[in-house]
XYZ file of C-alpha atoms in Angstrom:
480
model
C -27.892 -4.158 0.373
C -25.819 -5.936 -2.007
C -27.215 -6.951 -5.103
C -25.612 -10.391 -4.419
C -26.556 -11.603 -7.543
C -25.747 -8.834 -9.566
C -22.315 -9.064 -7.581
C -21.577 -12.421 -8.840
C -21.930 -11.404 -13.038
C -19.594 -9.167 -12.150
C -17.066 -10.887 -10.933
C -17.702 -13.785 -13.456
C -17.014 -10.729 -16.139
C -14.487 -9.816 -14.261
C -12.254 -12.331 -14.223
C -12.897 -13.600 -17.892
C -11.658 -10.040 -18.729
C -8.866 -10.872 -17.025
C -8.584 -14.173 -18.421
C -8.923 -12.625 -21.858
C -6.049 -9.382 -21.849
C -3.622 -12.220 -19.675
C -3.791 -14.296 -22.522
C -3.516 -11.626 -25.153
C -0.071 -11.095 -23.447
C 1.188 -13.763 -24.896
C 0.564 -12.934 -28.225
C 2.473 -9.315 -27.993
C 5.878 -10.333 -27.037
C 6.355 -11.038 -23.796
C 9.215 -13.162 -22.587
C 9.244 -17.062 -21.945
C 9.318 -16.314 -18.365
C 6.346 -13.757 -18.568
C 4.303 -16.723 -20.300
C 4.109 -18.808 -17.228
C 0.458 -18.303 -16.108
C -0.200 -17.576 -12.233
C -3.872 -17.822 -12.686
C -5.912 -14.810 -12.528
C -4.521 -12.783 -14.658
C -1.148 -12.675 -13.028
C 1.640 -13.509 -15.237
C 5.622 -13.866 -13.876
C 7.369 -10.829 -14.972
C 10.299 -11.783 -17.826
C 13.824 -11.334 -16.237
C 14.996 -8.284 -19.388
C 15.732 -4.879 -19.663
C 17.662 -4.047 -16.084
C 16.575 -7.247 -14.949
C 15.581 -5.909 -11.619
C 12.277 -4.749 -9.652
C 11.822 -1.018 -9.558
C 11.298 0.459 -5.928
C 12.288 -3.162 -3.767
C 13.497 -2.761 -0.608
C 16.700 -2.445 0.467
C 16.739 -5.578 3.479
C 18.524 -9.286 2.613
C 15.526 -11.016 1.862
C 17.808 -14.351 1.821
C 19.055 -13.951 5.368
C 14.915 -13.471 6.459
C 14.261 -16.176 4.964
C 12.365 -14.522 2.071
C 11.919 -13.854 -1.192
C 10.993 -11.621 -4.001
C 9.086 -12.167 -7.390
C 6.794 -9.615 -9.655
C 4.617 -10.327 -11.393
C 2.119 -8.922 -14.725
C -1.797 -8.019 -13.490
C -3.775 -7.012 -16.479
C -7.474 -7.722 -16.149
C -10.124 -5.078 -17.349
C -11.150 -2.765 -14.566
C -14.074 -0.590 -14.077
C -14.429 3.552 -12.706
C -16.687 4.526 -10.207
C -19.369 7.115 -10.016
C -20.846 9.041 -7.534
C -24.367 8.598 -6.145
C -25.302 11.483 -4.495
C -23.453 13.716 -2.195
C -19.532 12.435 -0.168
C -20.581 13.295 3.319
C -18.283 13.223 5.927
C -19.595 10.677 7.801
C -18.245 8.256 4.832
C -21.970 6.288 3.869
C -21.152 7.052 0.301
C -22.353 5.556 -2.307
C -21.083 4.803 -5.862
C -22.435 3.502 -8.460
C -20.162 1.363 -11.218
C -19.175 2.624 -15.120
C -17.251 2.502 -17.654
C -14.841 -0.204 -18.418
C -10.853 -0.721 -19.616
C -8.511 -2.601 -20.371
C -4.960 -2.463 -18.277
C -1.664 -3.904 -17.263
C 0.115 -3.739 -14.678
C 2.240 -4.708 -11.540
C 2.716 -5.638 -8.307
C 5.861 -7.223 -6.373
C 5.229 -10.473 -4.154
C 7.679 -10.473 -0.801
C 6.858 -14.003 0.940
C 8.712 -16.196 3.114
C 10.216 -18.414 1.085
C 9.035 -21.511 3.096
C 4.930 -21.614 3.312
C 5.177 -23.304 6.090
C 6.303 -20.091 7.865
C 3.498 -17.403 6.061
C 1.283 -16.942 8.978
C -1.776 -16.637 6.072
C -2.152 -12.374 6.325
C -1.657 -11.006 3.665
C -0.421 -7.006 3.503
C -1.598 -5.193 0.277
C 0.056 -2.074 -0.341
C -1.554 0.767 -2.758
C 1.793 2.171 -3.483
C 2.429 5.963 -2.899
C 3.398 7.929 -6.016
C 3.748 11.370 -4.698
C 7.990 11.721 -5.872
C 6.055 10.568 -9.452
C 7.522 7.113 -8.859
C 6.333 3.880 -6.478
C 7.315 3.846 -3.334
C 6.039 1.398 -1.247
C 6.575 2.466 3.245
C 5.546 -0.690 4.565
C 8.650 -2.390 4.572
C 9.578 -2.779 8.590
C 11.524 -5.529 10.803
C 7.680 -6.788 11.471
C 6.370 -7.489 8.325
C 9.155 -11.029 7.873
C 7.265 -12.156 11.267
C 5.129 -14.429 8.868
C 3.398 -12.418 7.118
C 3.525 -12.184 2.920
C 3.621 -7.897 1.060
C 3.142 -6.948 -1.852
C 3.483 -3.647 -3.336
C 0.566 -3.108 -6.263
C 1.021 0.045 -8.910
C -2.494 1.143 -9.237
C -2.397 4.328 -10.918
C -1.165 5.945 -13.293
C 2.197 7.962 -12.057
C 3.275 4.652 -11.192
C 3.662 3.819 -14.341
C 3.593 6.673 -16.620
C 5.312 9.318 -14.525
C 4.915 13.283 -14.904
C 6.181 16.235 -16.352
C 8.962 16.324 -18.748
C 10.903 13.616 -17.561
C 8.247 10.986 -15.936
C 10.112 8.678 -13.621
C 7.412 6.387 -13.715
C 8.036 2.185 -14.474
C 8.280 2.371 -18.418
C 10.467 5.136 -18.568
C 12.765 3.435 -15.915
C 12.382 0.234 -17.936
C 10.974 0.303 -21.077
C 11.888 -2.979 -21.786
C 11.009 -4.811 -18.707
C 7.720 -2.728 -18.185
C 7.125 -2.603 -21.999
C 3.980 -4.295 -21.601
C 2.400 -1.836 -19.320
C -1.339 0.295 -19.788
C -3.012 2.412 -17.623
C -6.672 3.610 -18.686
C -6.301 6.440 -15.867
C -6.434 6.345 -11.644
C -10.259 6.471 -12.344
C -9.483 3.134 -12.793
C -7.066 2.431 -9.610
C -10.089 1.560 -7.117
C -11.238 -1.706 -9.496
C -7.632 -2.366 -9.729
C -6.787 -2.996 -6.214
C -9.358 -4.639 -6.061
C -8.714 -7.128 -8.547
C -4.766 -7.571 -7.293
C -6.657 -8.766 -4.217
C -8.873 -10.811 -5.462
C -5.685 -12.285 -7.748
C -3.845 -12.619 -4.673
C -7.056 -15.046 -2.862
C -7.253 -16.976 -5.982
C -3.708 -18.698 -5.889
C -4.584 -21.847 -7.042
C -2.563 -22.801 -10.188
C 0.919 -23.930 -9.578
C 2.853 -20.484 -11.130
C 0.680 -18.497 -8.596
C 3.351 -16.195 -6.368
C 1.450 -17.986 -3.373
C 0.643 -21.020 -5.029
C 1.081 -23.445 -1.676
C -0.238 -20.812 0.880
C -2.989 -21.149 3.381
C -4.039 -17.401 2.268
C -6.353 -16.004 5.062
C -6.701 -12.835 5.345
C -5.791 -9.813 3.220
C -5.144 -6.492 5.058
C -5.286 -3.429 2.236
C -2.921 -1.075 3.144
C -1.617 2.910 2.161
C 0.255 6.195 3.368
C 0.432 9.402 2.709
C -1.164 10.198 -0.787
C -1.800 6.392 -1.089
C -3.399 6.298 2.983
C -6.260 9.057 1.243
C -6.647 5.899 -1.715
C -7.994 3.462 1.119
C -9.822 5.965 3.117
C -11.428 6.375 -0.306
C -12.251 2.565 -0.942
C -12.949 2.142 2.634
C -15.959 3.977 2.561
C -17.183 3.806 -0.893
C -15.373 0.949 -3.094
C -15.036 -1.882 -0.021
C -19.191 -1.977 0.352
C -19.087 -3.332 -3.093
C -16.500 -4.787 -3.601
C -15.735 -7.619 -0.141
C -12.065 -7.554 -0.922
C -10.515 -6.729 1.890
C -10.811 -8.213 5.392
C -9.550 -4.966 7.559
C -8.283 -1.626 5.499
C -5.405 0.836 7.056
C -5.184 4.017 5.851
C -2.277 5.554 7.457
C -0.383 8.953 7.909
C -3.710 10.377 5.522
C -5.207 12.772 8.156
C -8.591 11.356 7.652
C -8.348 12.931 3.788
C -10.054 11.073 1.132
C -8.841 10.908 -2.823
C -11.882 11.786 -5.342
C -13.569 9.016 -7.372
C -13.439 10.868 -10.445
C -10.514 13.281 -11.750
C -10.183 12.495 -15.193
C -8.988 9.446 -17.729
C -4.976 10.402 -17.215
C -5.300 13.096 -14.194
C -1.212 12.351 -13.723
C 0.452 12.461 -10.093
C -0.091 15.993 -9.401
C -3.821 15.285 -10.410
C -4.055 12.419 -7.786
C -3.128 14.683 -4.651
C -5.582 17.096 -5.882
C -8.838 17.603 -3.874
C -8.813 15.400 -0.418
C -12.866 14.962 1.102
C -12.282 15.084 4.371
C -13.453 12.739 6.158
C -14.210 9.719 8.761
C -14.608 5.782 8.510
C -18.107 5.106 7.655
C -19.452 3.603 10.976
C -21.296 0.747 9.385
C -17.982 -0.601 7.264
C -18.261 -4.845 7.625
C -14.096 -5.000 8.238
C -12.201 -3.515 11.059
C -10.679 -0.683 10.058
C -7.123 1.411 11.348
C -5.662 4.722 10.731
C -2.918 5.648 12.214
C -1.571 9.280 11.959
C 1.220 11.666 13.486
C 2.092 14.577 14.661
C 2.155 16.357 11.508
C -1.417 14.926 10.897
C -2.775 15.588 14.421
C -4.394 19.369 13.599
C -5.879 18.439 10.235
C -7.025 14.788 11.619
C -8.452 15.964 15.032
C -11.922 17.511 13.142
C -12.153 14.197 12.237
C -11.679 12.647 14.973
C -13.893 9.260 15.893
C -14.404 6.886 18.836
C -12.767 3.609 18.460
C -15.796 0.883 18.264
C -15.077 -3.050 18.221
C -13.902 -2.594 14.494
C -12.296 0.669 14.749
C -8.829 2.009 15.920
C -7.035 4.880 15.926
C -3.302 6.034 16.883
C -1.482 9.296 16.832
C 2.275 8.996 17.171
C 3.639 11.693 19.062
C 6.668 13.855 17.998
C 7.003 12.359 14.251
C 6.933 14.021 11.896
C 5.109 12.825 7.991
C 8.634 11.879 6.878
C 11.419 11.749 9.437
C 14.614 11.318 8.821
C 14.714 7.430 9.477
C 12.021 7.300 6.187
C 14.015 9.966 4.179
C 17.369 7.328 4.574
C 15.500 5.335 2.559
C 14.263 6.776 0.058
C 17.583 7.974 -0.735
C 18.939 4.883 -0.695
C 16.504 2.772 -3.010
C 16.725 6.556 -5.277
C 19.833 6.542 -5.180
C 20.564 2.315 -6.271
C 17.503 3.344 -8.328
C 19.015 6.116 -10.322
C 15.850 8.616 -9.530
C 15.656 11.888 -8.042
C 12.599 13.303 -5.560
C 11.939 16.523 -4.275
C 12.462 14.430 -0.655
C 16.322 16.299 -0.469
C 18.662 15.366 2.812
C 17.037 17.171 5.940
C 19.474 16.725 8.173
C 16.515 18.860 10.986
C 14.022 16.306 10.238
C 12.303 14.682 13.688
C 14.321 11.816 14.553
C 10.964 10.243 16.113
C 9.757 7.647 13.455
C 6.460 5.806 12.626
C 7.681 2.860 10.884
C 8.085 0.652 14.131
C 4.655 1.934 15.359
C 2.973 0.627 12.154
C 4.970 -2.510 12.564
C 2.854 -2.987 15.687
C -0.049 -2.032 13.912
C 0.259 -4.038 11.612
C 1.169 -7.349 14.167
C -2.321 -6.593 16.279
C -4.579 -5.919 12.964
C -3.602 -9.557 11.763
C -3.735 -10.789 15.648
C -7.412 -8.761 15.502
C -8.877 -10.451 12.035
C -7.801 -14.334 14.243
C -10.111 -13.935 16.224
C -7.979 -11.502 19.241
C -8.974 -7.779 20.355
C -8.226 -4.882 18.885
C -5.700 -2.879 18.657
C -4.985 -1.107 22.214
C -6.412 1.987 22.787
C -4.188 4.554 22.678
C -5.063 8.358 24.040
C -4.913 11.292 20.752
C -2.146 13.580 20.876
C -3.493 17.153 22.848
C -5.205 19.854 21.666
C -4.887 23.436 23.340
C -8.694 25.146 24.193
C -8.473 27.173 20.435
C -8.769 22.971 19.131
C -5.403 24.356 16.536
C -2.291 24.845 19.062
C -0.134 21.269 20.414
C -0.354 21.364 24.449
C 2.874 20.997 24.909
C 4.911 20.184 27.742
C 8.538 21.702 29.765
C 10.504 19.510 26.768
C 8.910 21.410 24.252
C 7.109 18.222 23.079
C 3.202 17.518 22.285
C 1.096 15.743 25.191
C -1.056 12.892 24.461
C -0.823 10.466 21.943
C 1.285 7.266 21.464
C 4.699 8.289 23.778
C 7.575 6.243 21.984
C 11.097 6.198 24.116
C 11.940 9.688 22.893
C 9.456 11.728 24.324
C 9.145 9.886 28.007
C 13.346 10.062 28.299
C 14.272 13.550 25.565
C 17.262 14.061 24.508
C 15.440 16.936 22.213
C 12.201 18.799 21.179
C 10.380 17.333 18.332
C 8.225 19.039 16.122
C 5.656 16.651 13.885
C 6.189 20.075 10.998
C 9.028 21.537 10.440
C 9.661 25.585 9.514
C 12.215 24.757 6.523
C 10.992 21.368 5.348
C 7.173 20.763 7.078
C 6.604 17.264 5.716
C 10.184 16.290 7.547
C 9.569 17.739 11.109
C 11.814 18.831 12.943
C 14.806 17.772 16.458
C 16.110 20.993 18.618
C 18.895 18.319 20.331
C 18.821 19.847 23.972
C 22.163 21.144 25.460
C 25.220 20.022 27.217
C 23.967 20.854 30.495
C 20.771 20.130 30.604
C 21.509 16.226 29.065
C 23.683 16.222 32.514
C 20.884 17.805 34.321
C 18.756 15.311 33.051
C 20.731 12.256 33.185
C 22.915 12.482 36.081
C 25.276 9.526 34.715
C 25.134 7.094 31.848
C 23.679 4.301 33.792
C 20.453 6.617 34.762
C 19.766 7.342 30.701
C 20.045 4.051 29.551
C 17.898 2.416 32.721
C 14.993 4.926 32.098
C 15.264 4.379 27.879
C 15.000 0.200 28.753
C 11.994 1.169 31.325
C 10.421 3.518 28.602
C 10.433 0.854 25.836
C 9.421 -1.829 28.172
C 6.320 0.290 28.800
C 5.680 1.199 25.448
C 5.964 -2.648 24.597
C 3.875 -3.453 26.887
C 1.311 -0.722 25.860
C 1.364 -2.897 22.327
C 2.714 0.167 20.306
C 6.410 -1.490 19.019
C 7.426 -4.659 19.103
C 9.888 -7.144 20.940
C 12.289 -6.360 19.048
C 12.321 -2.546 18.928
C 12.542 -2.746 22.359
C 15.461 -4.212 22.408
C 17.031 -1.899 20.183
C 16.199 1.408 22.409
C 17.898 -0.821 24.862
C 20.879 -0.812 22.433
C 20.933 2.167 21.187
C 20.923 4.054 24.971
C 24.032 1.791 25.651
C 25.537 3.267 22.410
C 24.747 7.036 23.177
C 26.951 9.292 24.917
C 24.484 10.690 26.975
C 25.096 12.348 29.508
C 27.744 13.571 26.832
C 31.767 12.586 27.915
C 33.385 15.930 26.556
């Protein structure tokens, strides 16, 4: 049982501390624009230093009718201790502990016209696996009226790691001078306070002032997906901040709650606990994994319920080619480097259009619509370890996109050379000519498969149209 009176005292204490730390920012010399109070511990970022947001989208926001601003988020966060055992059923009990002040950042991407807002904010826990903040949820579907917020809850995003850190304070020491982070043990409550601050939008300077905020979806991918999974099982029952949670590409591996005051990026990736989403969670949860994660995730699969869904994208890797292009584009623009190099052999099956569709389904689910449509899991052989494959070498079962239904290559979620990137093995010319007697046959089959994926709910209409256009432009079967 939740002690409601205690929770109200905690909430009042948290917001009081937030206001105090926020008030201190002005006295610490933050620029004039940063002094514009936005309510709930939010202040507009100063336009100093490089004069731009680190890690922002490559999308032309003006063409989409969107704007983006960055804010300081300050407060006093608490860490959580574990009471009892963290069992695989996810029914975990946490106890609030030591409180410490913090100042971090978040950036808000929203429709310029509040009338275009659909009422849902997607709040992404930014990933720090590369040694700096990375946001992955920037698909075309998010520009259908959603507001998006990227939050920096972790030490690695603020400070970075190693002898040449690439955290925010290193990237732009002037713009991000005010950021203070106590360590990853406090990251969960920072994410909670970000959600609460976004709801408290009555102040005129708030990034969503005048927007009718209805629902918040908390999401993360890979390393930060593990944080969202841990948040769902341990923190959400206490905080009750988010209306739905989407741990993605984390293979059912939850992050720890106790790892040291300032563990850095490497420790943030350590000691995962494989678990299911607790079945008594009071809000909907949806997991999305790919062929890469499927062998690790399989032992922790759980059945769909009225409040839980799980999809697995066959053929897709953790870091498919399309995602790597986006990451490299941001790295080139921002002047940072990572361990992710150009992988020519990466899987060409992307999970991103399917994550777009999943977010749309969760949005409708929260508005009283049906849960996302059930999808079969990726199939395994009797040994429970080997993925079952069809005559083309592609995985059987799972979410089946046109790449697998009308194949021109065999795809692997795990790569032999670059494990996370997967592999693409194009078919020989003779095989393509055998499969597709003429170009229109190929176009028709891709169009049919795209429409089937659209009907199944695993892509959005724009992606179905894109599949058809790509097929028309492809030299399949080869003319030479």
